[in-house]
Amino acid sequence: VCSPQEFGMNAWSARMLTRSRSRGPGAGPRRCGEEPEPLRRGEAAAERRKSHSPVKHQRKAQRLCVAYEGSDSEKGEGAEPLTVPVWEPQDWQQQLANIRAMRSKKDAPVDHLGVEHCYDSSAPPKVRRYQVLLSLMLSSQTKDQVTAGAMQRLRAQGLTVDSILQTDDTTLGKLIYPVGFWRSKVKYIKQTSAILQQRYGGDIPASVAELMALPGVGPKMAHLAMAVAWGTVSGIAVDTHVHRITNRLRWTKKATKSPEETRAALEEWLPRELWHEINGLLVGFGQQTCLPVHPRCQGCLNQALCPAAQGL
């Protein structure tokens, strides 16, 4: 005995089977209320052939496309990548322009007694580069006038790697005195000259790392040697003048305690095209105006822009 629901389902199945058979093999189910469409003679024959021929089904490979939502910077054509703003000191461009104006006469000691003026310009390139390095080693903790005098005495004796190695320590000390720490510099000059002869054929290294590996050569000397001897700007040469002035002008994000710390802070924001100029510019400014003790703020064009001058 079937329940009413089962009886209804069986009856519906029987009707569907009858209709399917009446439409012929291969016919698909019709939608509700759809009347069969009569076939033409040619179409009927084709349908019969289709119904008796095996059908091969080929599975088409489908490519899965996954879309990702881009960030705002990635949307649209020609979108520029996000850039982090670089810190720079307030009014630094005007301060720099004022210092250039105050240094326009180029009459500070560094302008005619600096390292660029201490070597023999008529000597062979290798000798010139060695003399540049030697003048830098002598200039540490020494005024330009004293360094220039020592270089003149050395050049009068014939200033080459070989001549220095053939000079005894006592004589060399007399020639470079009274440069600062002259006894230590005698030792460093001899050691460095021996290394240059053995490893570099009497020339000086062409990289900051190799120059700093030499006895008595620090970062400032290495960067200046690269600029003057090799014509390569490798970094900002920071001495006591540059260190003092940039801190007074607040050209570092925070106060720095050493010239090397100052160099790293300046190179983070100062345009590279100014790296070569900044040493000579500020050294002369420090020799004439922004003195270590009792700076001449009254005659400085940056008096109103200098944070240090406001506290004096």
PDB file of C-alpha atoms in Angstrom:
ATOM      1  CA  VAL A   1       0.000   0.000   0.000  1.00  0.00           C
ATOM      2  CA  CYS A   2       1.437   3.350  -1.054  1.00  0.00           C
ATOM      3  CA  SER A   3       0.946   6.536   0.763  1.00  0.00           C
ATOM      4  CA  PRO A   4      -0.661   9.402  -1.154  1.00  0.00           C
ATOM      5  CA  GLN A   5       2.704  11.113  -1.523  1.00  0.00           C
ATOM      6  CA  GLU A   6       4.401   7.985  -2.904  1.00  0.00           C
ATOM      7  CA  PHE A   7       1.490   7.325  -5.243  1.00  0.00           C
ATOM      8  CA  GLY A   8       1.750  10.843  -6.616  1.00  0.00           C
ATOM      9  CA  MET A   9       5.496  10.564  -7.168  1.00  0.00           C
ATOM     10  CA  ASN A  10       5.140   7.247  -9.034  1.00  0.00           C
ATOM     11  CA  ALA A  11       2.480   8.670 -11.264  1.00  0.00           C
ATOM     12  CA  TRP A  12       4.625  11.714 -12.092  1.00  0.00           C
ATOM     13  CA  SER A  13       7.621   9.466 -12.933  1.00  0.00           C
ATOM     14  CA  ALA A  14       5.488   7.343 -15.264  1.00  0.00           C
ATOM     15  CA  ARG A  15       4.262  10.405 -17.146  1.00  0.00           C
ATOM     16  CA  MET A  16       7.810  11.755 -17.550  1.00  0.00           C
ATOM     17  CA  LEU A  17       9.053   8.382 -18.866  1.00  0.00           C
ATOM     18  CA  THR A  18       6.244   8.233 -21.380  1.00  0.00           C
ATOM     19  CA  ARG A  19       6.958  11.753 -22.643  1.00  0.00           C
ATOM     20  CA  SER A  20      10.696  11.067 -22.898  1.00  0.00           C
ATOM     21  CA  ARG A  21      10.108   8.001 -25.006  1.00  0.00           C
ATOM     22  CA  SER A  22       7.687   9.846 -27.252  1.00  0.00           C
ATOM     23  CA  ARG A  23      10.362  12.459 -28.020  1.00  0.00           C
ATOM     24  CA  GLY A  24      12.853   9.862 -29.140  1.00  0.00           C
ATOM     25  CA  PRO A  25      16.268   8.902 -27.937  1.00  0.00           C
ATOM     26  CA  GLY A  26      18.745  11.718 -27.287  1.00  0.00           C
ATOM     27  CA  ALA A  27      16.061  14.292 -26.648  1.00  0.00           C
ATOM     28  CA  GLY A  28      16.637  16.417 -23.607  1.00  0.00           C
ATOM     29  CA  PRO A  29      13.987  17.381 -21.133  1.00  0.00           C
ATOM     30  CA  ARG A  30      11.677  20.166 -22.073  1.00  0.00           C
ATOM     31  CA  ARG A  31      10.965  23.063 -19.906  1.00  0.00           C
ATOM     32  CA  CYS A  32       7.633  23.398 -18.217  1.00  0.00           C
ATOM     33  CA  GLY A  33       4.900  24.364 -20.695  1.00  0.00           C
ATOM     34  CA  GLU A  34       7.211  23.997 -23.750  1.00  0.00           C
ATOM     35  CA  GLU A  35       5.641  22.390 -26.865  1.00  0.00           C
ATOM     36  CA  PRO A  36       7.840  20.162 -29.052  1.00  0.00           C
ATOM     37  CA  GLU A  37       9.073  21.865 -32.218  1.00  0.00           C
ATOM     38  CA  PRO A  38       8.637  19.808 -35.393  1.00  0.00           C
ATOM     39  CA  LEU A  39      11.825  18.936 -37.267  1.00  0.00           C
ATOM     40  CA  ARG A  40      12.327  19.304 -40.940  1.00  0.00           C
ATOM     41  CA  ARG A  41      13.145  16.281 -43.096  1.00  0.00           C
ATOM     42  CA  GLY A  42      16.887  16.875 -43.312  1.00  0.00           C
ATOM     43  CA  GLU A  43      17.105  17.880 -39.661  1.00  0.00           C
ATOM     44  CA  ALA A  44      15.205  14.750 -38.612  1.00  0.00           C
ATOM     45  CA  ALA A  45      17.671  12.520 -40.480  1.00  0.00           C
ATOM     46  CA  ALA A  46      20.593  14.327 -38.893  1.00  0.00           C
ATOM     47  CA  GLU A  47      19.057  13.919 -35.463  1.00  0.00           C
ATOM     48  CA  ARG A  48      18.688  10.193 -36.045  1.00  0.00           C
ATOM     49  CA  ARG A  49      22.326   9.841 -37.058  1.00  0.00           C
ATOM     50  CA  LYS A  50      23.402  11.800 -33.969  1.00  0.00           C
ATOM     51  CA  SER A  51      21.335   9.601 -31.712  1.00  0.00           C
ATOM     52  CA  HIS A  52      23.096   6.423 -32.942  1.00  0.00           C
ATOM     53  CA  SER A  53      26.672   7.774 -33.059  1.00  0.00           C
ATOM     54  CA  PRO A  54      28.804   7.780 -29.928  1.00  0.00           C
ATOM     55  CA  VAL A  55      29.573  11.240 -28.571  1.00  0.00           C
ATOM     56  CA  LYS A  56      33.033  12.009 -27.258  1.00  0.00           C
ATOM     57  CA  HIS A  57      33.137  14.610 -24.550  1.00  0.00           C
ATOM     58  CA  GLN A  58      36.399  16.482 -24.123  1.00  0.00           C
ATOM     59  CA  ARG A  59      36.992  18.220 -20.875  1.00  0.00           C
ATOM     60  CA  LYS A  60      38.342  21.660 -21.511  1.00  0.00           C
ATOM     61  CA  ALA A  61      41.066  22.930 -19.209  1.00  0.00           C
ATOM     62  CA  GLN A  62      39.832  25.887 -17.279  1.00  0.00           C
ATOM     63  CA  ARG A  63      42.127  28.571 -15.967  1.00  0.00           C
ATOM     64  CA  LEU A  64      41.388  29.854 -12.548  1.00  0.00           C
ATOM     65  CA  CYS A  65      41.623  33.615 -12.369  1.00  0.00           C
ATOM     66  CA  VAL A  66      42.128  35.162  -8.964  1.00  0.00           C
ATOM     67  CA  ALA A  67      41.789  38.899  -8.601  1.00  0.00           C
ATOM     68  CA  TYR A  68      43.466  40.791  -5.798  1.00  0.00           C
ATOM     69  CA  GLU A  69      42.410  44.187  -4.651  1.00  0.00           C
ATOM     70  CA  GLY A  70      45.340  46.555  -5.054  1.00  0.00           C
ATOM     71  CA  SER A  71      46.246  49.295  -2.673  1.00  0.00           C
ATOM     72  CA  ASP A  72      45.496  52.899  -3.513  1.00  0.00           C
ATOM     73  CA  SER A  73      49.077  53.441  -4.678  1.00  0.00           C
ATOM     74  CA  GLU A  74      48.777  50.529  -7.142  1.00  0.00           C
ATOM     75  CA  LYS A  75      45.494  51.607  -8.741  1.00  0.00           C
ATOM     76  CA  GLY A  76      45.546  53.474 -11.983  1.00  0.00           C
ATOM     77  CA  GLU A  77      48.216  53.795 -14.606  1.00  0.00           C
ATOM     78  CA  GLY A  78      51.386  55.679 -13.835  1.00  0.00           C
ATOM     79  CA  ALA A  79      50.836  55.601 -10.089  1.00  0.00           C
ATOM     80  CA  GLU A  80      53.991  56.579  -8.226  1.00  0.00           C
ATOM     81  CA  PRO A  81      55.272  54.478  -5.316  1.00  0.00           C
ATOM     82  CA  LEU A  82      54.902  55.835  -1.844  1.00  0.00           C
ATOM     83  CA  THR A  83      57.891  57.863  -0.688  1.00  0.00           C
ATOM     84  CA  VAL A  84      58.870  58.603   2.868  1.00  0.00           C
ATOM     85  CA  PRO A  85      59.624  62.313   3.334  1.00  0.00           C
ATOM     86  CA  VAL A  86      63.252  62.986   4.236  1.00  0.00           C
ATOM     87  CA  TRP A  87      63.965  65.226   7.179  1.00  0.00           C
ATOM     88  CA  GLU A  88      65.810  68.430   6.429  1.00  0.00           C
ATOM     89  CA  PRO A  89      66.668  71.390   8.646  1.00  0.00           C
ATOM     90  CA  GLN A  90      64.642  74.555   8.547  1.00  0.00           C
ATOM     91  CA  ASP A  91      66.024  77.425   6.435  1.00  0.00           C
ATOM     92  CA  TRP A  92      69.136  75.424   5.445  1.00  0.00           C
ATOM     93  CA  GLN A  93      69.084  76.636   1.849  1.00  0.00           C
ATOM     94  CA  GLN A  94      69.020  80.293   2.897  1.00  0.00           C
ATOM     95  CA  GLN A  95      71.720  79.628   5.482  1.00  0.00           C
ATOM     96  CA  LEU A  96      73.879  77.968   2.818  1.00  0.00           C
ATOM     97  CA  ALA A  97      73.360  80.872   0.424  1.00  0.00           C
ATOM     98  CA  ASN A  98      74.420  83.314   3.154  1.00  0.00           C
ATOM     99  CA  ILE A  99      77.576  81.327   3.905  1.00  0.00           C
ATOM    100  CA  ARG A 100      78.458  81.266   0.208  1.00  0.00           C
ATOM    101  CA  ALA A 101      78.052  85.040   0.100  1.00  0.00           C
ATOM    102  CA  MET A 102      80.309  85.492   3.153  1.00  0.00           C
ATOM    103  CA  ARG A 103      82.902  83.159   1.606  1.00  0.00           C
ATOM    104  CA  SER A 104      82.809  84.692  -1.872  1.00  0.00           C
ATOM    105  CA  LYS A 105      86.255  86.307  -1.519  1.00  0.00           C
ATOM    106  CA  LYS A 106      87.954  82.937  -0.905  1.00  0.00           C
ATOM    107  CA  ASP A 107      90.468  84.510   1.441  1.00  0.00           C
ATOM    108  CA  ALA A 108      90.459  82.057   4.339  1.00  0.00           C
ATOM    109  CA  PRO A 109      93.625  80.046   5.152  1.00  0.00           C
ATOM    110  CA  VAL A 110      92.089  76.872   3.709  1.00  0.00           C
ATOM    111  CA  ASP A 111      91.618  78.606   0.357  1.00  0.00           C
ATOM    112  CA  HIS A 112      95.356  78.981  -0.305  1.00  0.00           C
ATOM    113  CA  LEU A 113      97.007  76.637   2.211  1.00  0.00           C
ATOM    114  CA  GLY A 114      94.630  73.660   2.158  1.00  0.00           C
ATOM    115  CA  VAL A 115      95.439  70.164   0.917  1.00  0.00           C
ATOM    116  CA  GLU A 116      94.705  71.145  -2.689  1.00  0.00           C
ATOM    117  CA  HIS A 117      97.677  73.547  -2.546  1.00  0.00           C
ATOM    118  CA  CYS A 118     100.253  71.450  -0.695  1.00  0.00           C
ATOM    119  CA  TYR A 119     101.365  68.965  -3.348  1.00  0.00           C
ATOM    120  CA  ASP A 120     103.743  69.427  -6.273  1.00  0.00           C
ATOM    121  CA  SER A 121     101.488  69.813  -9.310  1.00  0.00           C
ATOM    122  CA  SER A 122     104.439  69.100 -11.648  1.00  0.00           C
ATOM    123  CA  ALA A 123     105.202  65.708 -10.067  1.00  0.00           C
ATOM    124  CA  PRO A 124     104.046  62.399 -11.645  1.00  0.00           C
ATOM    125  CA  PRO A 125     100.429  61.410 -10.743  1.00  0.00           C
ATOM    126  CA  LYS A 126     101.505  58.676  -8.339  1.00  0.00           C
ATOM    127  CA  VAL A 127     103.777  61.086  -6.453  1.00  0.00           C
ATOM    128  CA  ARG A 128     101.085  63.778  -6.381  1.00  0.00           C
ATOM    129  CA  ARG A 129      98.609  61.359  -4.816  1.00  0.00           C
ATOM    130  CA  TYR A 130     101.157  60.321  -2.189  1.00  0.00           C
ATOM    131  CA  GLN A 131     101.815  63.955  -1.296  1.00  0.00           C
ATOM    132  CA  VAL A 132      98.074  64.602  -0.967  1.00  0.00           C
ATOM    133  CA  LEU A 133      97.775  61.734   1.494  1.00  0.00           C
ATOM    134  CA  LEU A 134     100.822  62.871   3.464  1.00  0.00           C
ATOM    135  CA  SER A 135      99.535  66.437   3.777  1.00  0.00           C
ATOM    136  CA  LEU A 136      96.232  65.087   5.100  1.00  0.00           C
ATOM    137  CA  MET A 137      98.028  62.980   7.698  1.00  0.00           C
ATOM    138  CA  LEU A 138      99.955  66.046   8.848  1.00  0.00           C
ATOM    139  CA  SER A 139      96.842  68.279   8.956  1.00  0.00           C
ATOM    140  CA  SER A 140      95.115  66.417  11.781  1.00  0.00           C
ATOM    141  CA  GLN A 141      94.838  68.704  14.833  1.00  0.00           C
ATOM    142  CA  THR A 142      97.045  71.228  13.023  1.00  0.00           C
ATOM    143  CA  LYS A 143      96.433  74.658  11.521  1.00  0.00           C
ATOM    144  CA  ASP A 144      96.675  74.973   7.753  1.00  0.00           C
ATOM    145  CA  GLN A 145      99.636  77.362   8.018  1.00  0.00           C
ATOM    146  CA  VAL A 146     101.673  74.828  10.023  1.00  0.00           C
ATOM    147  CA  THR A 147     100.774  71.960   7.693  1.00  0.00           C
ATOM    148  CA  ALA A 148     101.756  73.986   4.622  1.00  0.00           C
ATOM    149  CA  GLY A 149     105.132  74.840   6.199  1.00  0.00           C
ATOM    150  CA  ALA A 150     105.883  71.193   6.969  1.00  0.00           C
ATOM    151  CA  MET A 151     104.968  70.153   3.436  1.00  0.00           C
ATOM    152  CA  GLN A 152     107.310  72.788   1.974  1.00  0.00           C
ATOM    153  CA  ARG A 153     110.219  71.431   4.005  1.00  0.00           C
ATOM    154  CA  LEU A 154     109.444  67.841   3.012  1.00  0.00           C
ATOM    155  CA  ARG A 155     109.125  68.697  -0.673  1.00  0.00           C
ATOM    156  CA  ALA A 156     112.489  70.489  -0.558  1.00  0.00           C
ATOM    157  CA  GLN A 157     114.057  67.149   0.411  1.00  0.00           C
ATOM    158  CA  GLY A 158     112.246  65.300  -2.388  1.00  0.00           C
ATOM    159  CA  LEU A 159     108.908  63.997  -1.165  1.00  0.00           C
ATOM    160  CA  THR A 160     108.352  60.453  -2.490  1.00  0.00           C
ATOM    161  CA  VAL A 161     107.690  57.083  -0.874  1.00  0.00           C
ATOM    162  CA  ASP A 162     111.314  56.059  -1.331  1.00  0.00           C
ATOM    163  CA  SER A 163     112.754  59.300   0.064  1.00  0.00           C
ATOM    164  CA  ILE A 164     110.582  59.086   3.191  1.00  0.00           C
ATOM    165  CA  LEU A 165     111.597  55.471   3.817  1.00  0.00           C
ATOM    166  CA  GLN A 166     115.259  56.466   3.500  1.00  0.00           C
ATOM    167  CA  THR A 167     114.872  59.336   6.007  1.00  0.00           C
ATOM    168  CA  ASP A 168     115.580  58.479   9.645  1.00  0.00           C
ATOM    169  CA  ASP A 169     112.945  59.196  12.255  1.00  0.00           C
ATOM    170  CA  THR A 170     114.862  62.044  13.899  1.00  0.00           C
ATOM    171  CA  THR A 171     115.281  63.928  10.646  1.00  0.00           C
ATOM    172  CA  LEU A 172     111.667  63.347   9.674  1.00  0.00           C
ATOM    173  CA  GLY A 173     110.540  64.653  13.060  1.00  0.00           C
ATOM    174  CA  LYS A 174     112.505  67.862  12.586  1.00  0.00           C
ATOM    175  CA  LEU A 175     111.031  68.370   9.129  1.00  0.00           C
ATOM    176  CA  ILE A 176     107.401  68.084  10.213  1.00  0.00           C
ATOM    177  CA  TYR A 177     107.656  69.799  13.612  1.00  0.00           C
ATOM    178  CA  PRO A 178     105.604  71.620  15.003  1.00  0.00           C
ATOM    179  CA  VAL A 179     102.551  69.790  13.596  1.00  0.00           C
ATOM    180  CA  GLY A 180     100.262  68.375  16.248  1.00  0.00           C
ATOM    181  CA  PHE A 181     101.292  64.959  17.621  1.00  0.00           C
ATOM    182  CA  TRP A 182     104.397  65.019  15.437  1.00  0.00           C
ATOM    183  CA  ARG A 183     106.045  62.046  17.159  1.00  0.00           C
ATOM    184  CA  SER A 184     103.066  59.794  16.440  1.00  0.00           C
ATOM    185  CA  LYS A 185     102.880  61.118  12.894  1.00  0.00           C
ATOM    186  CA  VAL A 186     106.522  60.186  12.238  1.00  0.00           C
ATOM    187  CA  LYS A 187     105.648  56.591  13.107  1.00  0.00           C
ATOM    188  CA  TYR A 188     102.428  56.590  11.058  1.00  0.00           C
ATOM    189  CA  ILE A 189     104.103  58.144   8.005  1.00  0.00           C
ATOM    190  CA  LYS A 190     106.862  55.533   8.029  1.00  0.00           C
ATOM    191  CA  GLN A 191     104.430  52.621   8.468  1.00  0.00           C
ATOM    192  CA  THR A 192     102.033  53.881   5.800  1.00  0.00           C
ATOM    193  CA  SER A 193     104.830  54.563   3.317  1.00  0.00           C
ATOM    194  CA  ALA A 194     106.151  50.997   3.758  1.00  0.00           C
ATOM    195  CA  ILE A 195     102.657  49.565   3.130  1.00  0.00           C
ATOM    196  CA  LEU A 196     102.207  51.702   0.015  1.00  0.00           C
ATOM    197  CA  GLN A 197     105.532  50.508  -1.391  1.00  0.00           C
ATOM    198  CA  GLN A 198     104.873  46.838  -0.652  1.00  0.00           C
ATOM    199  CA  ARG A 199     101.178  46.562  -1.575  1.00  0.00           C
ATOM    200  CA  TYR A 200     100.403  49.410  -3.965  1.00  0.00           C
ATOM    201  CA  GLY A 201     103.615  49.986  -5.894  1.00  0.00           C
ATOM    202  CA  GLY A 202     104.167  53.361  -4.249  1.00  0.00           C
ATOM    203  CA  ASP A 203     100.651  54.606  -5.050  1.00  0.00           C
ATOM    204  CA  ILE A 204      97.777  55.158  -2.615  1.00  0.00           C
ATOM    205  CA  PRO A 205      94.623  53.009  -2.413  1.00  0.00           C
ATOM    206  CA  ALA A 206      91.570  54.046  -4.430  1.00  0.00           C
ATOM    207  CA  SER A 207      88.887  53.216  -1.869  1.00  0.00           C
ATOM    208  CA  VAL A 208      87.827  54.639   1.477  1.00  0.00           C
ATOM    209  CA  ALA A 209      88.073  51.278   3.223  1.00  0.00           C
ATOM    210  CA  GLU A 210      91.651  50.670   2.090  1.00  0.00           C
ATOM    211  CA  LEU A 211      92.712  54.215   2.919  1.00  0.00           C
ATOM    212  CA  MET A 212      91.271  53.958   6.430  1.00  0.00           C
ATOM    213  CA  ALA A 213      93.165  50.711   6.938  1.00  0.00           C
ATOM    214  CA  LEU A 214      96.429  52.654   6.707  1.00  0.00           C
ATOM    215  CA  PRO A 215      98.059  53.759   9.996  1.00  0.00           C
ATOM    216  CA  GLY A 216      97.129  57.316  10.952  1.00  0.00           C
ATOM    217  CA  VAL A 217      94.378  57.748   8.315  1.00  0.00           C
ATOM    218  CA  GLY A 218      90.853  58.522   9.517  1.00  0.00           C
ATOM    219  CA  PRO A 219      87.484  58.977   7.749  1.00  0.00           C
ATOM    220  CA  LYS A 220      87.925  62.699   7.012  1.00  0.00           C
ATOM    221  CA  MET A 221      91.360  62.111   5.466  1.00  0.00           C
ATOM    222  CA  ALA A 222      90.087  59.168   3.439  1.00  0.00           C
ATOM    223  CA  HIS A 223      87.156  61.093   1.915  1.00  0.00           C
ATOM    224  CA  LEU A 224      89.341  64.122   1.154  1.00  0.00           C
ATOM    225  CA  ALA A 225      92.007  61.890  -0.397  1.00  0.00           C
ATOM    226  CA  MET A 226      89.378  60.306  -2.632  1.00  0.00           C
ATOM    227  CA  ALA A 227      88.164  63.755  -3.718  1.00  0.00           C
ATOM    228  CA  VAL A 228      91.540  65.499  -4.213  1.00  0.00           C
ATOM    229  CA  ALA A 229      93.794  62.614  -5.271  1.00  0.00           C
ATOM    230  CA  TRP A 230      91.301  60.484  -7.229  1.00  0.00           C
ATOM    231  CA  GLY A 231      88.580  62.998  -8.158  1.00  0.00           C
ATOM    232  CA  THR A 232      85.862  60.837  -6.578  1.00  0.00           C
ATOM    233  CA  VAL A 233      83.254  62.092  -4.111  1.00  0.00           C
ATOM    234  CA  SER A 234      82.872  59.215  -1.666  1.00  0.00           C
ATOM    235  CA  GLY A 235      81.362  61.097   1.270  1.00  0.00           C
ATOM    236  CA  ILE A 236      81.362  64.330   3.255  1.00  0.00           C
ATOM    237  CA  ALA A 237      84.693  65.172   4.874  1.00  0.00           C
ATOM    238  CA  VAL A 238      83.868  66.358   8.399  1.00  0.00           C
ATOM    239  CA  ASP A 239      86.511  67.960  10.591  1.00  0.00           C
ATOM    240  CA  THR A 240      86.125  69.986  13.775  1.00  0.00           C
ATOM    241  CA  HIS A 241      84.918  73.071  11.863  1.00  0.00           C
ATOM    242  CA  VAL A 242      82.200  71.221   9.937  1.00  0.00           C
ATOM    243  CA  HIS A 243      81.173  69.332  13.069  1.00  0.00           C
ATOM    244  CA  ARG A 244      80.885  72.531  15.122  1.00  0.00           C
ATOM    245  CA  ILE A 245      79.072  74.665  12.537  1.00  0.00           C
ATOM    246  CA  THR A 246      76.489  72.079  11.454  1.00  0.00           C
ATOM    247  CA  ASN A 247      75.547  71.504  15.081  1.00  0.00           C
ATOM    248  CA  ARG A 248      75.210  75.241  15.688  1.00  0.00           C
ATOM    249  CA  LEU A 249      72.956  75.570  12.655  1.00  0.00           C
ATOM    250  CA  ARG A 250      70.992  72.451  13.692  1.00  0.00           C
ATOM    251  CA  TRP A 251      71.816  70.729  10.408  1.00  0.00           C
ATOM    252  CA  THR A 252      71.613  67.387  12.174  1.00  0.00           C
ATOM    253  CA  LYS A 253      68.334  65.881  13.335  1.00  0.00           C
ATOM    254  CA  LYS A 254      69.774  65.618  16.822  1.00  0.00           C
ATOM    255  CA  ALA A 255      72.989  66.868  18.382  1.00  0.00           C
ATOM    256  CA  THR A 256      76.002  64.781  17.359  1.00  0.00           C
ATOM    257  CA  LYS A 257      79.035  64.033  19.505  1.00  0.00           C
ATOM    258  CA  SER A 258      81.722  63.232  16.925  1.00  0.00           C
ATOM    259  CA  PRO A 259      82.695  64.257  13.378  1.00  0.00           C
ATOM    260  CA  GLU A 260      81.923  60.760  12.098  1.00  0.00           C
ATOM    261  CA  GLU A 261      78.441  60.864  13.625  1.00  0.00           C
ATOM    262  CA  THR A 262      77.954  64.266  12.014  1.00  0.00           C
ATOM    263  CA  ARG A 263      79.030  62.911   8.624  1.00  0.00           C
ATOM    264  CA  ALA A 264      76.453  60.123   8.777  1.00  0.00           C
ATOM    265  CA  ALA A 265      73.710  62.567   9.842  1.00  0.00           C
ATOM    266  CA  LEU A 266      74.511  65.043   7.045  1.00  0.00           C
ATOM    267  CA  GLU A 267      74.642  62.398   4.341  1.00  0.00           C
ATOM    268  CA  GLU A 268      71.080  61.343   5.221  1.00  0.00           C
ATOM    269  CA  TRP A 269      69.585  64.562   3.832  1.00  0.00           C
ATOM    270  CA  LEU A 270      72.179  66.849   2.205  1.00  0.00           C
ATOM    271  CA  PRO A 271      72.005  66.557  -1.616  1.00  0.00           C
ATOM    272  CA  ARG A 272      74.973  64.603  -2.950  1.00  0.00           C
ATOM    273  CA  GLU A 273      75.958  67.346  -5.367  1.00  0.00           C
ATOM    274  CA  LEU A 274      76.865  69.496  -2.333  1.00  0.00           C
ATOM    275  CA  TRP A 275      79.067  66.926  -0.591  1.00  0.00           C
ATOM    276  CA  HIS A 276      82.287  68.036  -2.260  1.00  0.00           C
ATOM    277  CA  GLU A 277      81.721  71.751  -1.658  1.00  0.00           C
ATOM    278  CA  ILE A 278      80.622  71.646   1.946  1.00  0.00           C
ATOM    279  CA  ASN A 279      83.985  70.889   3.587  1.00  0.00           C
ATOM    280  CA  GLY A 280      86.001  73.791   2.169  1.00  0.00           C
ATOM    281  CA  LEU A 281      83.038  76.143   2.461  1.00  0.00           C
ATOM    282  CA  LEU A 282      82.424  75.490   6.154  1.00  0.00           C
ATOM    283  CA  VAL A 283      86.099  75.175   7.115  1.00  0.00           C
ATOM    284  CA  GLY A 284      86.797  78.678   5.788  1.00  0.00           C
ATOM    285  CA  PHE A 285      83.629  79.964   7.441  1.00  0.00           C
ATOM    286  CA  GLY A 286      84.795  78.453  10.713  1.00  0.00           C
ATOM    287  CA  GLN A 287      88.239  80.011  10.355  1.00  0.00           C
ATOM    288  CA  GLN A 288      86.905  83.512   9.763  1.00  0.00           C
ATOM    289  CA  THR A 289      83.427  83.905  11.276  1.00  0.00           C
ATOM    290  CA  CYS A 290      82.008  80.959  13.178  1.00  0.00           C
ATOM    291  CA  LEU A 291      85.007  80.613  15.487  1.00  0.00           C
ATOM    292  CA  PRO A 292      85.214  77.887  18.154  1.00  0.00           C
ATOM    293  CA  VAL A 293      85.329  80.517  20.889  1.00  0.00           C
ATOM    294  CA  HIS A 294      83.643  83.923  20.655  1.00  0.00           C
ATOM    295  CA  PRO A 295      82.032  83.476  17.216  1.00  0.00           C
ATOM    296  CA  ARG A 296      81.552  86.704  15.295  1.00  0.00           C
ATOM    297  CA  CYS A 297      77.773  86.549  15.175  1.00  0.00           C
ATOM    298  CA  GLN A 298      77.313  90.321  14.820  1.00  0.00           C
ATOM    299  CA  GLY A 299      78.800  90.265  11.342  1.00  0.00           C
ATOM    300  CA  CYS A 300      77.205  86.972  10.269  1.00  0.00           C
ATOM    301  CA  LEU A 301      74.418  87.000   7.701  1.00  0.00           C
ATOM    302  CA  ASN A 302      72.850  84.036   9.471  1.00  0.00           C
ATOM    303  CA  GLN A 303      72.494  85.744  12.817  1.00  0.00           C
ATOM    304  CA  ALA A 304      68.697  85.832  12.607  1.00  0.00           C
ATOM    305  CA  LEU A 305      68.518  82.264  11.238  1.00  0.00           C
ATOM    306  CA  CYS A 306      71.060  80.553  13.508  1.00  0.00           C
ATOM    307  CA  PRO A 307      69.598  78.816  16.584  1.00  0.00           C
ATOM    308  CA  ALA A 308      72.961  79.047  18.374  1.00  0.00           C
ATOM    309  CA  ALA A 309      73.165  82.818  17.801  1.00  0.00           C
ATOM    310  CA  GLN A 310      69.759  83.270  19.419  1.00  0.00           C
ATOM    311  CA  GLY A 311      71.117  81.807  22.633  1.00  0.00           C
ATOM    312  CA  LEU A 312      74.152  84.088  22.813  1.00  0.00           C
TER     313      LEU A 312
END
